[in-house]
PDB file of C-alpha atoms in Angstrom:
ATOM      1  CA  MET A   1     -11.915  12.476 -57.573  1.00 62.00           C
ATOM      2  CA  GLN A   2     -14.525  10.647 -55.832  1.00 63.00           C
ATOM      3  CA  LYS A   3     -12.210   8.026 -54.375  1.00 61.00           C
ATOM      4  CA  LYS A   4     -10.042  10.711 -53.073  1.00 61.00           C
ATOM      5  CA  LEU A   5     -12.890  12.351 -51.174  1.00 55.00           C
ATOM      6  CA  LEU A   6     -14.233   9.014 -50.039  1.00 55.00           C
ATOM      7  CA  ALA A   7     -10.677   8.449 -48.696  1.00 57.00           C
ATOM      8  CA  LEU A   8     -10.583  11.830 -46.851  1.00 58.00           C
ATOM      9  CA  ALA A   9     -14.164  11.379 -45.639  1.00 59.00           C
ATOM     10  CA  ALA A  10     -13.084   7.928 -44.128  1.00 59.00           C
ATOM     11  CA  VAL A  11      -9.949   9.348 -42.121  1.00 58.00           C
ATOM     12  CA  PRO A  12     -12.156  10.748 -39.301  1.00 62.00           C
ATOM     13  CA  PHE A  13     -13.873   7.498 -38.868  1.00 61.00           C
ATOM     14  CA  PHE A  14     -10.825   5.284 -38.940  1.00 58.00           C
ATOM     15  CA  ALA A  15      -9.054   7.481 -36.392  1.00 58.00           C
ATOM     16  CA  LEU A  16     -12.130   7.157 -33.875  1.00 57.00           C
ATOM     17  CA  ALA A  17     -12.352   3.526 -34.542  1.00 60.00           C
ATOM     18  CA  ILE A  18      -8.618   3.068 -33.488  1.00 59.00           C
ATOM     19  CA  SER A  19      -8.763   5.458 -30.512  1.00 58.00           C
ATOM     20  CA  GLY A  20     -11.659   3.829 -29.215  1.00 54.00           C
ATOM     21  CA  CYS A  21      -9.871   0.554 -29.109  1.00 55.00           C
ATOM     22  CA  ALA A  22      -7.515   1.484 -26.169  1.00 62.00           C
ATOM     23  CA  HIS A  23      -9.007   1.410 -22.835  1.00 67.00           C
ATOM     24  CA  PRO A  24      -7.351   4.221 -20.427  1.00 74.00           C
ATOM     25  CA  GLN A  25      -5.479   2.731 -17.456  1.00 75.00           C
ATOM     26  CA  PRO A  26      -6.524   4.192 -14.258  1.00 79.00           C
ATOM     27  CA  TYR A  27      -3.457   5.423 -12.125  1.00 76.00           C
ATOM     28  CA  TYR A  28      -3.521   4.953  -8.611  1.00 72.00           C
ATOM     29  CA  PRO A  29      -0.748   7.070  -7.043  1.00 78.00           C
ATOM     30  CA  PRO A  30       1.212   5.118  -4.065  1.00 77.00           C
ATOM     31  CA  PRO A  31       0.379   6.047  -0.762  1.00 79.00           C
ATOM     32  CA  PRO A  32       2.374   8.712   0.946  1.00 85.00           C
ATOM     33  CA  PRO A  33       4.941   7.602   3.359  1.00 84.00           C
ATOM     34  CA  ALA A  34       3.051   9.058   6.345  1.00 89.00           C
ATOM     35  CA  GLN A  35       0.211   6.827   5.528  1.00 92.00           C
ATOM     36  CA  ILE A  36       2.295   3.814   5.109  1.00 93.00           C
ATOM     37  CA  ALA A  37       3.716   4.488   8.610  1.00 94.00           C
ATOM     38  CA  GLN A  38       0.307   4.869  10.075  1.00 95.00           C
ATOM     39  CA  GLN A  39      -0.559   1.508   8.868  1.00 95.00           C
ATOM     40  CA  GLY A  40       2.282   0.079  10.364  1.00 96.00           C
ATOM     41  CA  PHE A  41       1.558   1.721  13.356  1.00 97.00           C
ATOM     42  CA  HIS A  42      -1.826   0.217  13.557  1.00 97.00           C
ATOM     43  CA  ASP A  43      -0.471  -3.258  12.650  1.00 97.00           C
ATOM     44  CA  GLY A  44       2.160  -2.898  15.443  1.00 97.00           C
ATOM     45  CA  VAL A  45      -0.568  -2.206  17.983  1.00 97.00           C
ATOM     46  CA  ASP A  46      -2.689  -5.242  16.969  1.00 97.00           C
ATOM     47  CA  ALA A  47       0.372  -7.242  17.030  1.00 97.00           C
ATOM     48  CA  ALA A  48       1.257  -6.246  20.602  1.00 97.00           C
ATOM     49  CA  ARG A  49      -2.341  -6.718  21.814  1.00 97.00           C
ATOM     50  CA  ARG A  50      -2.127 -10.377  20.589  1.00 97.00           C
ATOM     51  CA  ASP A  51       0.908 -10.907  22.329  1.00 97.00           C
ATOM     52  CA  LEU A  52      -0.192  -9.493  25.412  1.00 96.00           C
ATOM     53  CA  ALA A  53      -3.545 -11.595  25.076  1.00 96.00           C
ATOM     54  CA  ASN A  54      -1.601 -14.714  24.481  1.00 96.00           C
ATOM     55  CA  GLY A  55       0.857 -14.013  27.444  1.00 95.00           C
ATOM     56  CA  LEU A  56       3.889 -13.823  25.253  1.00 94.00           C
ATOM     57  CA  ALA A  57       7.069 -11.727  25.956  1.00 93.00           C
ATOM     58  CA  PRO A  58       7.602  -8.680  23.471  1.00 93.00           C
ATOM     59  CA  ASP A  59       9.547  -9.805  20.408  1.00 96.00           C
ATOM     60  CA  ILE A  60       8.711  -7.789  17.289  1.00 96.00           C
ATOM     61  CA  SER A  61      10.535  -9.963  15.258  1.00 95.00           C
ATOM     62  CA  ARG A  62       8.061 -12.992  15.661  1.00 95.00           C
ATOM     63  CA  HIS A  63       5.497 -10.943  13.182  1.00 97.00           C
ATOM     64  CA  ARG A  64       5.589 -11.706   9.734  1.00 96.00           C
ATOM     65  CA  ARG A  65       4.274  -8.211   8.766  1.00 96.00           C
ATOM     66  CA  PHE A  66       7.443  -6.560  10.498  1.00 97.00           C
ATOM     67  CA  ARG A  67       9.834  -8.861   8.775  1.00 95.00           C
ATOM     68  CA  THR A  68       8.000  -8.705   5.387  1.00 94.00           C
ATOM     69  CA  PRO A  69       6.110  -5.456   5.305  1.00 95.00           C
ATOM     70  CA  PRO A  70       2.931  -5.390   3.107  1.00 93.00           C
ATOM     71  CA  VAL A  71       4.199  -2.253   1.169  1.00 91.00           C
ATOM     72  CA  PRO A  72       3.484  -1.544  -2.188  1.00 84.00           C
ATOM     73  CA  PRO A  73       6.729  -2.135  -4.812  1.00 84.00           C
ATOM     74  CA  GLY A  74       8.946   1.198  -4.824  1.00 82.00           C
ATOM     75  CA  GLN A  75       7.788   2.368  -1.473  1.00 83.00           C
ATOM     76  CA  PRO A  76       9.944   2.680   1.498  1.00 86.00           C
ATOM     77  CA  VAL A  77       9.868  -0.431   3.605  1.00 94.00           C
ATOM     78  CA  HIS A  78      11.407   1.486   6.420  1.00 93.00           C
ATOM     79  CA  ASP A  79       8.501   3.832   6.975  1.00 94.00           C
ATOM     80  CA  TYR A  80       6.313   0.961   7.625  1.00 95.00           C
ATOM     81  CA  ARG A  81       8.723  -1.031  10.197  1.00 96.00           C
ATOM     82  CA  ASP A  82       9.199   2.330  11.842  1.00 96.00           C
ATOM     83  CA  GLY A  83       5.640   2.885  12.438  1.00 97.00           C
ATOM     84  CA  PHE A  84       5.152  -0.852  13.507  1.00 97.00           C
ATOM     85  CA  ARG A  85       7.938  -0.621  16.070  1.00 97.00           C
ATOM     86  CA  ARG A  86       6.333   2.467  17.671  1.00 97.00           C
ATOM     87  CA  GLY A  87       2.851   1.043  17.848  1.00 97.00           C
ATOM     88  CA  TYR A  88       4.194  -2.298  19.119  1.00 97.00           C
ATOM     89  CA  ASN A  89       6.374  -0.770  21.866  1.00 97.00           C
ATOM     90  CA  GLN A  90       3.877   2.001  22.886  1.00 96.00           C
ATOM     91  CA  THR A  91       1.312  -0.900  23.377  1.00 96.00           C
ATOM     92  CA  PHE A  92       3.866  -2.893  25.684  1.00 91.00           C
ATOM     93  CA  ARG A  93       4.643   0.262  27.559  1.00 91.00           C
ATOM     94  CA  ASN A  94       1.067   1.275  28.241  1.00 91.00           C
ATOM     95  CA  ALA A  95       0.253  -2.254  29.227  1.00 86.00           C
ATOM     96  CA  THR A  96       3.033  -2.578  31.689  1.00 79.00           C
ATOM     97  CA  ALA A  97       2.585   0.971  33.078  1.00 74.00           C
ATOM     98  CA  ARG A  98      -0.949  -0.164  34.499  1.00 64.00           C
TER      99      ARG A  98
END
């Protein structure tokens, strides 16, 4: 009888010991497509400004970030590229309009 009571009393402690071993993994949701496109836009503006400062003709394909976007796995690459293209082209249009 005492062994049975001892075993029943040990069950909650055993459960606590096991549950304390696993650390919860944080969940970071992927950024929304609009945020990815916005980052692409800013990167495109920066790339165009560098090209303008160096006297280079507009060529979006020369930029590594356009060719291989820094997008988390599973996220749409085209959102980043569309944003990059818009920022790059807008910066060149504004520079030549002056």
